[in-house]
XYZ file of C-alpha atoms in Angstrom:
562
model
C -2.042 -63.874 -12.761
C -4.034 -66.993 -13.602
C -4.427 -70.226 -11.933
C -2.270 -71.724 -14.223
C 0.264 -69.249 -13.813
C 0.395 -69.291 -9.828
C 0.822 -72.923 -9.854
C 3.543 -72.720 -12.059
C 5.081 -70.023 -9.786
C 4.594 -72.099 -6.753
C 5.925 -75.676 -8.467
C 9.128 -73.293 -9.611
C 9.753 -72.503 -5.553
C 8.429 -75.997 -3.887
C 11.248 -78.172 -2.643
C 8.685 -81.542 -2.198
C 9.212 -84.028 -4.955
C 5.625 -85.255 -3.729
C 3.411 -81.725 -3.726
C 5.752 -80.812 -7.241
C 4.467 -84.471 -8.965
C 0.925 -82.901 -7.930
C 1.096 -79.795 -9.257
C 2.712 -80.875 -12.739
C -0.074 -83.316 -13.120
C -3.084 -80.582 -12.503
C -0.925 -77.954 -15.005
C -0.624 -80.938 -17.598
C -4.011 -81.973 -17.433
C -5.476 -77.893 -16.554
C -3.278 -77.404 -20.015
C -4.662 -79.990 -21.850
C -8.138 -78.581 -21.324
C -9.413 -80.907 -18.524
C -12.033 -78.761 -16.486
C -11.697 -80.765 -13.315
C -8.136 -80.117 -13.096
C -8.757 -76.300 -13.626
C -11.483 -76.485 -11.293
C -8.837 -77.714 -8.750
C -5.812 -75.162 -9.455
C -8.576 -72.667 -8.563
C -9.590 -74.731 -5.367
C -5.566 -74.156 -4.473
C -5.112 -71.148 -5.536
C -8.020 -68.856 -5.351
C -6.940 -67.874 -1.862
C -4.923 -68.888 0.819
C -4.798 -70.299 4.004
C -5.222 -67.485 6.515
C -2.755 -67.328 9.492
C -5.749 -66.751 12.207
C -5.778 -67.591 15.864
C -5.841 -71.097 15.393
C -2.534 -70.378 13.008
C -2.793 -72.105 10.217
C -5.204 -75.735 9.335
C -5.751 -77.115 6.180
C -5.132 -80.049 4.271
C -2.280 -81.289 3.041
C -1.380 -80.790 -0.581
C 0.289 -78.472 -3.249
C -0.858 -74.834 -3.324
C -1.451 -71.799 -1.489
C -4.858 -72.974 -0.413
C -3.159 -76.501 1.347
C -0.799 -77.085 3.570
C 2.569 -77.495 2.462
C 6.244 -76.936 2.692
C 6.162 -73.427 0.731
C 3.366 -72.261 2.680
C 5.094 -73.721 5.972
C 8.552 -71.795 4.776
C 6.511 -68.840 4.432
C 4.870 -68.770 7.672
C 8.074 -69.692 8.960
C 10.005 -66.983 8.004
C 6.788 -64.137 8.167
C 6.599 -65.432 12.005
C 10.355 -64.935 12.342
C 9.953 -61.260 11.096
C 7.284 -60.413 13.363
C 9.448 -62.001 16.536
C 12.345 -59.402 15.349
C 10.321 -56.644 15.185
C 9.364 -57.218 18.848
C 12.504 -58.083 20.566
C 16.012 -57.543 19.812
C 17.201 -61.474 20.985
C 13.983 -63.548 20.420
C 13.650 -67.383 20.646
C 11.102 -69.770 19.879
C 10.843 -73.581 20.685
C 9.078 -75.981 18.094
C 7.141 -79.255 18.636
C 5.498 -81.687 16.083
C 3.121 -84.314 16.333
C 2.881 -87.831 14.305
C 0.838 -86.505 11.267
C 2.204 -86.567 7.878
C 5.034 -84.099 7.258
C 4.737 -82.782 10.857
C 8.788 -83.584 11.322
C 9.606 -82.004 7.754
C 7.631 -78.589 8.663
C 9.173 -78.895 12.223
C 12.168 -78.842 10.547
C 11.638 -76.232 7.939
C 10.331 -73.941 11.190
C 13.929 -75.004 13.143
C 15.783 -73.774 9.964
C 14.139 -70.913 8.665
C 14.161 -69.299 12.124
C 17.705 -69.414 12.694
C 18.586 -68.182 9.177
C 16.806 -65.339 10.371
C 18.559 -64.608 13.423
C 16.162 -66.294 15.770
C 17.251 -68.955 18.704
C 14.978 -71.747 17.485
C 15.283 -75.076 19.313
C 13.478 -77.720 18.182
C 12.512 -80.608 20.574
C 14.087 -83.965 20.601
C 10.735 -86.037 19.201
C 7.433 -85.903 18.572
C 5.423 -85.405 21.473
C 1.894 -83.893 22.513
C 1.096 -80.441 22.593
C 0.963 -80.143 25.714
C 4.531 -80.871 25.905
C 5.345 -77.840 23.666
C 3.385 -75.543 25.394
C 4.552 -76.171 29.169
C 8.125 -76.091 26.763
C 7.447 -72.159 26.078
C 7.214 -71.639 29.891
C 10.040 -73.795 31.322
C 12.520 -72.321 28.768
C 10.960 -69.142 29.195
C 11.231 -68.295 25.014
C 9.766 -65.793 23.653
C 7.468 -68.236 21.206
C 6.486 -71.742 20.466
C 5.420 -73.545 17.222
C 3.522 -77.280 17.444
C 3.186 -78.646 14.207
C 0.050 -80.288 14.908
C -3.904 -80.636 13.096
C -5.276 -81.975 16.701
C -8.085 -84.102 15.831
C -9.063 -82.586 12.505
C -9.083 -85.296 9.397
C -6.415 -87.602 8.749
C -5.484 -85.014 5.729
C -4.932 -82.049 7.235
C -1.895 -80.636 9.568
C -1.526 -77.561 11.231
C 1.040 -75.063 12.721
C -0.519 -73.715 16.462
C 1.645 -70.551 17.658
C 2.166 -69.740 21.343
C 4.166 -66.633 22.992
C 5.832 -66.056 25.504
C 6.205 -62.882 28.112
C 3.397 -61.382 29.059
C 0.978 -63.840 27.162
C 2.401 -66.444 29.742
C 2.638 -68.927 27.189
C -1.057 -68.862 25.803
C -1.946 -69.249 21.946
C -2.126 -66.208 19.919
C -5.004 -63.773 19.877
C -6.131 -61.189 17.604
C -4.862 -58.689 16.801
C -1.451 -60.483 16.870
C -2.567 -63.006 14.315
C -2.992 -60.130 11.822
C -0.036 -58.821 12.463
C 1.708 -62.166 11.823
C -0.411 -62.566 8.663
C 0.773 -59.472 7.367
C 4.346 -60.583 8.134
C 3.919 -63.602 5.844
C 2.187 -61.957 3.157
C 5.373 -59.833 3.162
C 7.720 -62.946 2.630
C 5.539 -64.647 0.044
C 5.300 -61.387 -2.031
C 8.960 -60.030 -2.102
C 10.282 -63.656 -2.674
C 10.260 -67.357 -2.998
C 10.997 -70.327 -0.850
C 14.761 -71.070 -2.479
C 16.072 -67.932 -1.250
C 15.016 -67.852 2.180
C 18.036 -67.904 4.739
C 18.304 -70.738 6.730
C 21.123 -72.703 9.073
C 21.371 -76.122 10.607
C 22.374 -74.512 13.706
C 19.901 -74.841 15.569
C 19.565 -76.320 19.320
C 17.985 -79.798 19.791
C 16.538 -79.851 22.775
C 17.604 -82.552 25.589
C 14.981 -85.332 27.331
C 15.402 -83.247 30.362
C 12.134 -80.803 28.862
C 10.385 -84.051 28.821
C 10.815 -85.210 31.721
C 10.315 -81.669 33.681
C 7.111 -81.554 32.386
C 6.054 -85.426 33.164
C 7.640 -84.389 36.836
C 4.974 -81.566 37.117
C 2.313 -83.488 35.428
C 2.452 -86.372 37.842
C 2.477 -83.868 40.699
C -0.510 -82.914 40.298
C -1.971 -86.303 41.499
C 0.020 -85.341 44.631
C -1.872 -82.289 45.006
C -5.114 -83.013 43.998
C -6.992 -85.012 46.879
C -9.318 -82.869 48.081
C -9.540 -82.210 51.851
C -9.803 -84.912 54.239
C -10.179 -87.127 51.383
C -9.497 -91.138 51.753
C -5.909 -92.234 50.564
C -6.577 -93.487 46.783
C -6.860 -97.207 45.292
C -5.709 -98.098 41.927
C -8.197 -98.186 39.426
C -7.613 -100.472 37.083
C -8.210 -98.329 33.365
C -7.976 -98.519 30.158
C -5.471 -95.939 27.731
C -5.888 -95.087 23.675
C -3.951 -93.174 22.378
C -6.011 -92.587 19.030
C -2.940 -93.231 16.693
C -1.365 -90.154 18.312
C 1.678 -88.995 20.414
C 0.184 -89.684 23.911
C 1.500 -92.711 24.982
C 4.492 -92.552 25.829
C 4.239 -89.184 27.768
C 1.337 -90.500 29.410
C 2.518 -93.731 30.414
C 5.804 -92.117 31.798
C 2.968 -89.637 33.753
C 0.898 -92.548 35.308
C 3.900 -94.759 35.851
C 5.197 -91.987 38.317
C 1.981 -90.664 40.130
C 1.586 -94.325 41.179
C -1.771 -94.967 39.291
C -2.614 -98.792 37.857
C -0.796 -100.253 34.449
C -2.984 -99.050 32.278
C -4.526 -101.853 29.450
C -3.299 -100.300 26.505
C -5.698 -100.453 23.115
C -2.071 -101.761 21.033
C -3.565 -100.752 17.658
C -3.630 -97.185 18.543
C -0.729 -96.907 20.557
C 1.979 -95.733 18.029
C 1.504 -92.947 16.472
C 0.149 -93.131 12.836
C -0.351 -90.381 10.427
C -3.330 -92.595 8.557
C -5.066 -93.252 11.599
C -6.370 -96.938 10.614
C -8.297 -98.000 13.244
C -10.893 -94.452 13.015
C -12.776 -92.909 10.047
C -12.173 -89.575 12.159
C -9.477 -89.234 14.992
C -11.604 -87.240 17.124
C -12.456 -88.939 20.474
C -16.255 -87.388 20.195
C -16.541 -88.906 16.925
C -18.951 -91.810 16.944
C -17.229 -95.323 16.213
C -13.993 -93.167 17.603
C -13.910 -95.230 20.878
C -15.503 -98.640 19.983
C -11.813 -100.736 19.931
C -11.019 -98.872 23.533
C -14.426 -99.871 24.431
C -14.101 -103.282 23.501
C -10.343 -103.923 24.953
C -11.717 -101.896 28.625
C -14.674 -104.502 28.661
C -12.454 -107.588 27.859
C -9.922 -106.443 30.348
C -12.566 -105.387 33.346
C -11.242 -102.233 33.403
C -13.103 -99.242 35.341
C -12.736 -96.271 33.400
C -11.616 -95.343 30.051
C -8.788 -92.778 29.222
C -8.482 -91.556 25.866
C -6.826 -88.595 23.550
C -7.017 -87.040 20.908
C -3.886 -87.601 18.426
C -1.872 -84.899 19.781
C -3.076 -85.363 23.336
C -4.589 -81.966 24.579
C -8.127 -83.392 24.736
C -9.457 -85.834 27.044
C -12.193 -88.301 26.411
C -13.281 -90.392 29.208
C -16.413 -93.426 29.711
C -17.488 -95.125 32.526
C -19.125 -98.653 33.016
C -23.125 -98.593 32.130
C -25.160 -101.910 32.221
C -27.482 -100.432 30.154
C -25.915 -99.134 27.176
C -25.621 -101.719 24.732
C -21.343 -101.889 24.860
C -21.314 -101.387 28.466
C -19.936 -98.098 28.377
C -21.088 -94.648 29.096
C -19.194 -91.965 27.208
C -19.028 -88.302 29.145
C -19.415 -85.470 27.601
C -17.237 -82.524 27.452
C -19.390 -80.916 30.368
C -19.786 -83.962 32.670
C -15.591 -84.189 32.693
C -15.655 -80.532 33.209
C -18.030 -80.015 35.870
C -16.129 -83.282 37.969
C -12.434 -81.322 37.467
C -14.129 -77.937 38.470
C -15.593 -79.242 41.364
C -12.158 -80.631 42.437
C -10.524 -77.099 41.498
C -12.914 -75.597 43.705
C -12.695 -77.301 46.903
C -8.647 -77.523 46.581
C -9.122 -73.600 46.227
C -11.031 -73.115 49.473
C -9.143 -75.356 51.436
C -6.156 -73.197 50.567
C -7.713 -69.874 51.416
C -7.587 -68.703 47.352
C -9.716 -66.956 45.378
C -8.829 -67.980 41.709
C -11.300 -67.956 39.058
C -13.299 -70.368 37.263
C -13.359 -70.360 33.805
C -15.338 -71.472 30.396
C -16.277 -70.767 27.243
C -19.594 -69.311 26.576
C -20.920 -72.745 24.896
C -19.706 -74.813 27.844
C -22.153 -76.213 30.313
C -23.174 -73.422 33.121
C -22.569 -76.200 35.843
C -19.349 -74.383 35.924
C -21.008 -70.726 37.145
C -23.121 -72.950 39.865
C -19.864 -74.161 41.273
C -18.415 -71.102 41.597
C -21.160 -69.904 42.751
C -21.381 -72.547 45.637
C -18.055 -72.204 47.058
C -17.871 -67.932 46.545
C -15.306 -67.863 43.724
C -14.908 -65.670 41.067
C -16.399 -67.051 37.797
C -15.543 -66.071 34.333
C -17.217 -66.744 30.484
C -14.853 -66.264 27.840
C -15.079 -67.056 23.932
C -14.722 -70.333 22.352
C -11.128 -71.533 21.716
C -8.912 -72.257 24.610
C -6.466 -69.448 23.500
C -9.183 -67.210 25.678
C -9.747 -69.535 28.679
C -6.125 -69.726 28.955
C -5.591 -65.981 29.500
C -8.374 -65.482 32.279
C -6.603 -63.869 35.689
C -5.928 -65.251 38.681
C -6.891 -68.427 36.822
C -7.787 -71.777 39.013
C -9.554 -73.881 36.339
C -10.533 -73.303 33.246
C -12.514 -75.358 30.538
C -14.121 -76.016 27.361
C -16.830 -78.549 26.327
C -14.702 -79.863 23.605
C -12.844 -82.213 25.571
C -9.988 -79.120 26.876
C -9.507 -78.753 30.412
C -6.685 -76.652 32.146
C -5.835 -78.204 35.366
C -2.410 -76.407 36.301
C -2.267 -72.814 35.144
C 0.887 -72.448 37.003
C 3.125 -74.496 34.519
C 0.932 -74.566 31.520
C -2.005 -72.312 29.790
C -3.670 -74.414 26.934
C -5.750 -77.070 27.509
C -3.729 -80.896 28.555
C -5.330 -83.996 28.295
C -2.494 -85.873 30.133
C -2.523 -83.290 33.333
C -6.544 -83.945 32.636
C -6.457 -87.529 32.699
C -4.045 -87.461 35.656
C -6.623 -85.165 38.186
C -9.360 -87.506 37.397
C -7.643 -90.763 37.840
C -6.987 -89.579 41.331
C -10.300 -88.496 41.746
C -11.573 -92.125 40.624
C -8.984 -93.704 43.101
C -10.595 -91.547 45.953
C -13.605 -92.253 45.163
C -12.847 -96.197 45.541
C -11.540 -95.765 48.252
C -14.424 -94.680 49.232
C -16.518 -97.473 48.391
C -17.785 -95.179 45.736
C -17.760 -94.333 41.645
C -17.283 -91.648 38.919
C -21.499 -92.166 38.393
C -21.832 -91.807 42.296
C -19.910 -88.647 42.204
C -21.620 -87.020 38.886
C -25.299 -87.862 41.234
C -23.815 -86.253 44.240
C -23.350 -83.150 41.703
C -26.922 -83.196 40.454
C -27.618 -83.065 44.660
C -25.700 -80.278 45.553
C -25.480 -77.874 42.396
C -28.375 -79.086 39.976
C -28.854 -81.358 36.865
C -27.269 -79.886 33.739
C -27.669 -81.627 31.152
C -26.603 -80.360 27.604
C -26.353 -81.712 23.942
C -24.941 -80.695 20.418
C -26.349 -80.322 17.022
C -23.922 -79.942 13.831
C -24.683 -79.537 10.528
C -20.909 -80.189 8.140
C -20.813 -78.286 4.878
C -18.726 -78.878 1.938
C -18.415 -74.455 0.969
C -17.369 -72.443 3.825
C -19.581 -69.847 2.144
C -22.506 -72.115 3.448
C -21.406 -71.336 7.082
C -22.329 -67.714 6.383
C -25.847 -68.457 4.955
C -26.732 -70.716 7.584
C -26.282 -67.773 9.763
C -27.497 -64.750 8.170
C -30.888 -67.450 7.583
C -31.247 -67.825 11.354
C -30.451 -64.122 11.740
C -32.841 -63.342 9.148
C -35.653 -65.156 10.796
C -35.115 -65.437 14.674
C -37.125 -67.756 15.842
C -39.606 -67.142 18.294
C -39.808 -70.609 19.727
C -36.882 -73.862 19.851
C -38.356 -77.215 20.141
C -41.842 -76.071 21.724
C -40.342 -73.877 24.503
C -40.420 -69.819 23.772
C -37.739 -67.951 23.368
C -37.630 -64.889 25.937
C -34.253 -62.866 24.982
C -31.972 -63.516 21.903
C -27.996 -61.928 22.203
C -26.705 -61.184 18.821
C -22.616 -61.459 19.155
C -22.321 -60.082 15.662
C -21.037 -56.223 16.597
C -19.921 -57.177 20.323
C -21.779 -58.284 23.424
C -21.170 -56.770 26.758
C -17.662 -57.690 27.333
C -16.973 -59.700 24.244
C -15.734 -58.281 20.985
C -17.667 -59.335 17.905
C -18.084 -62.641 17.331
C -20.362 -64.918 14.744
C -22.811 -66.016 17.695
C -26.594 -66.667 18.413
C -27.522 -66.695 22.105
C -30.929 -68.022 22.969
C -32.466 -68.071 26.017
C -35.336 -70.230 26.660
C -38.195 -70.234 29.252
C -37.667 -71.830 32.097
C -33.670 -71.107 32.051
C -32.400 -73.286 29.215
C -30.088 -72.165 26.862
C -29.621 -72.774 23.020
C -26.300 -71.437 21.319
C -25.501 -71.268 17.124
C -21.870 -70.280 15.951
C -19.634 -71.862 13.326
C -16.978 -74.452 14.463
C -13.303 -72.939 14.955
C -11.574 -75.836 13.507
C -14.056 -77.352 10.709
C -16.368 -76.724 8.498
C -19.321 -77.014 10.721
C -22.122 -74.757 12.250
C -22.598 -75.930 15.376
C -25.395 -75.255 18.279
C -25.117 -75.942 22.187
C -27.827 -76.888 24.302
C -28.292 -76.686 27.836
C -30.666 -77.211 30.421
C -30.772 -77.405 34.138
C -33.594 -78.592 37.048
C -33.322 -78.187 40.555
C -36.576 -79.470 41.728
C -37.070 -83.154 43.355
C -34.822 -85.877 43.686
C -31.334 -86.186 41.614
C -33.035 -88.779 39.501
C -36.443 -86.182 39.039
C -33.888 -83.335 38.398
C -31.957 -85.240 35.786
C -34.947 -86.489 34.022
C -36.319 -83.092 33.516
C -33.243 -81.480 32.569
C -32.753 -84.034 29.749
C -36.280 -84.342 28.815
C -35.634 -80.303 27.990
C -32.527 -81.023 25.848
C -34.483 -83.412 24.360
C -36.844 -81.048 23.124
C -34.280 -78.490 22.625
C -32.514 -80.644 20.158
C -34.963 -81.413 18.173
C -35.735 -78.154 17.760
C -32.517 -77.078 16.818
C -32.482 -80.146 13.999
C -35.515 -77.789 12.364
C -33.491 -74.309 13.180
C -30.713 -75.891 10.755
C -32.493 -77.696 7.874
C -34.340 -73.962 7.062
């Protein structure tokens, strides 16, 4: 079958005025002989978007190669197959954020499912992931469905898939995703999106889900003082909401565990599928956080709380007199290592043993921590979906802004149960006459500098991705940035206890550590740096450990331009 021909299959089945108008205008124009159009039939139907263990991203648009209300219907009713085939009665609960057609595929999810014989219930409004995923434990379903693209491009949407049972509510992992994949292969080979089954009746679910979960999210600011700590004060912070779903959940969150009134950045507190205010809705983004920066300075505010659109990341920045807005943005790592510390001594103070837990590219501050207090630490893969399933799981998290703060009522990463732990760790620590920047030297003191960076390089061909790395592969190099290499761990067939994986693991003399692997979520090839110094002073430890990253990323600069 051509191009031509599959779009004219696909425009035949597609019930969206909007992606139909699309696909008669590239079959007119493909028809008329216009190259670019052909050129982009082939872009949308060459392949199609692969249900992984991310589920599905793309961007939005007609064709098997976008996201769209055929492909949705199709995943839809593949994922309701594979549910059947595994239990006799199952049910799955469905979330969707604010992004363009996030309701409509919510919807078309609701639908399809209980055509098919599945409970589905969908939940009352948009809301953040985090919401949907404590949802598939406090039902106690069998699956759950957020219709969500997280921080990716204003374009693109997404369709994240949880289960139930024994995965306690974690996102899928191979070799389920395959499994599901073959399931919607099925459907979109034996027939098209009009004949489908569907039914209306489906459940709605009530406000009481919500506010279950903001109960157990504001509990944790309850819970989290560590021992002997000073009763916490206020501190007065600032809340963006990035265009997304978090405010209201949030606000609801803080209102209850007591913290300040947040100043709110207004033109990213409702949620808004074009994002207006960002070239990229991704809190790490540069120029992401310059109107919450600007609103938390005119305001006097302390700290900065931010998310990501659907609100399972956390950004956060401090005051700085000598950056040039004021503000110090953490990294992934710095957030991380103050929330694992916590974990830790709430641990011991109970008498537990749970593990720590982070992916390989995450800072190994973690692994020192653990180390400190005698707890069991654990590496996993990148993507939370692996983080989440660790045993006997205390505290897990990634560098990418995803921490997991309360494995007892949720496993995937929460920015709101996040932002809640640290805000009572800031209000302790002014109680205590004392700051987030006092607390993150007090870590360099007791466990040792880390300091850590990120290079990217963004392609416009995936197939790019795979020459980058088969180059660096190719050509190991024996030196990064002027320090040697001493052992390299290929991930490509397996390493110790991790199944294959596309991943470069240098380490460097002296104990750094450099780290190449495509990005998860977009077209990037990404490499982690990280460093550490124990000798001299806090000041003398964190001066060498970034003058090493330093070096390190320049290095890594020249690893991807070859």
């Amino acid at each position: 079958m051509t191009h031509l021909d599959s779009a004219k299959a696909w425009r035949e089945q597609d019930p969206d005025p909007v992606t139909r108008a699309e696909l008669d205008a590239l079959i007119t124009a493909a028809e008329d002989g216009d190259v670019a159009a052909t050129a982009e039939l082939a872009d949308r139907f060459d392949t199609r978007l692969a249900f992984g263990t991310a589920g599905l991203r793309g961007e939005l648009g007609a064709g098997s190669n976008r996201m769209n209300r055929v492909l949705v219907s199709q995943a839809a009713a593949g994922f309701a197959r594979f549910l059947l085939a595994r239990e006799s009665h199952p049910s799955v609960v469905i979330g969707y954020d604010g992004r363009v057609n996030s309701d409509v595929f919510a919807r078309d999810t609701a639908e399809i499912m209980a055509g098919a014989g599945v409970r589905a219930i969908l939940l009352p409004r948009l809301l953040p992931t985090p919401v949907l995923a404590f949802a598939v434990r406090h039902l106690g379903v069998s699956a759950g469905v957020m219709v969500t693209a997280s921080h990716n491009p204003p374009r693109d949407n997404g369709y994240k898939v949880y289960l139930g049972g024994a995965d306690q509510g974690s996102q899928i992992v191979a070799p389920v995703d395959g499994e599901i994949h073959a399931a919607i292969l099925e459907v979109a080979n034996s027939t098209t999106v009009d004949l489908i089954p569907r039914s209306t009746h489906y459940e709605t679910a009530e406000d009481d889900i919500v506010e279950a979960y903001v109960v157990a999210t504001a509990g944790i600011a309850g819970e989290s003082s560590a021992p002997g700590a000073t009763p916490r004060i206020p501190v007065p912070f600032t809340y963006t909401a990035m265009h997304g779903v978090g405010y209201e959940t949030s606000r609801a969150v803080f209102d209850r565990a007591g913290f300040a009134e947040p100043t709110v950045v207004v033109e990213q507190r409702d949620p808004d599928g074009a994002f207006p205010t960002v070239a990229f809705p991704n809190p790490e983004e540069p120029g992401a956080m310059d109107l919450a920066e600007a609103t938390a300075s005119a305001a006097g505010s302390q700290l900065i709380i931010a998310h990501d659109p659907d609100a399972d990341r956390l950004a956060v920045a401090i005051p700085d007199a000598t950056s040039a807005t004021g503000w110090r943005r953490l990294t992934g790592n710095e957030v991380g290592t103050l929330l694992g510390w916590r974990a830790a001594e709430r641990e011991v103070a109970r008498g537990g043993t749970g593990t720590l837990a982070a992916s390989i590219v995450s800072s190994p501050a973690l692994v020192a921590i653990a180390d400190h207090f005698g707890l069991p630490y654990r590496d996993t893969l990148t993507g939370f979906k692996w983080v989440s399933r660790v045993e006997n799981l205390a505290f897990g998290y990634e560098e990418a802004l995803g921490y997991l703060v309360n494995p007892q009522s949720i496993r995937d990463k929460d920015g709101i149960s996040a932002s809640t732990e640290f805000l009572a760790m800031a209000g302790e620590l002014a109680a205590e006459g004392r700051t987030v920047a006092d607390r993150l030297r007090e870590a360099d003191e007791v466990f040792g500098a880390f300091a850590s960076s990120q290079v990217s390089v963004r392609v416009t061909e995936l197939a790019a991705i795979g020459r980058i790395m088969a180059s660096i592969r190719d050509a190991r190099p024996t030196a990064i940035g002027g320090i040697p290499v001493t052992q390299t761990d290929d991930f490509a067939n397996g390493f110790g206890d991790f199944g294959p994986s596309d991943i470069l693991r240098f380490w460097m003399d002296g104990g750094s550590r450099v780290i190449v692997r495509p990005s998860g979520t977009e077209p990037k090839v990404k490499v982690y740096i990280d460093a550490v110094s124990h000798d001299g002073t806090a000041e003398q430890r964190r001066a060498a450990a970034e003058a090493t990253v330093a070096a390190l990323t320049a290095g890594a600069q020249e690893l991807l331009a070859e």
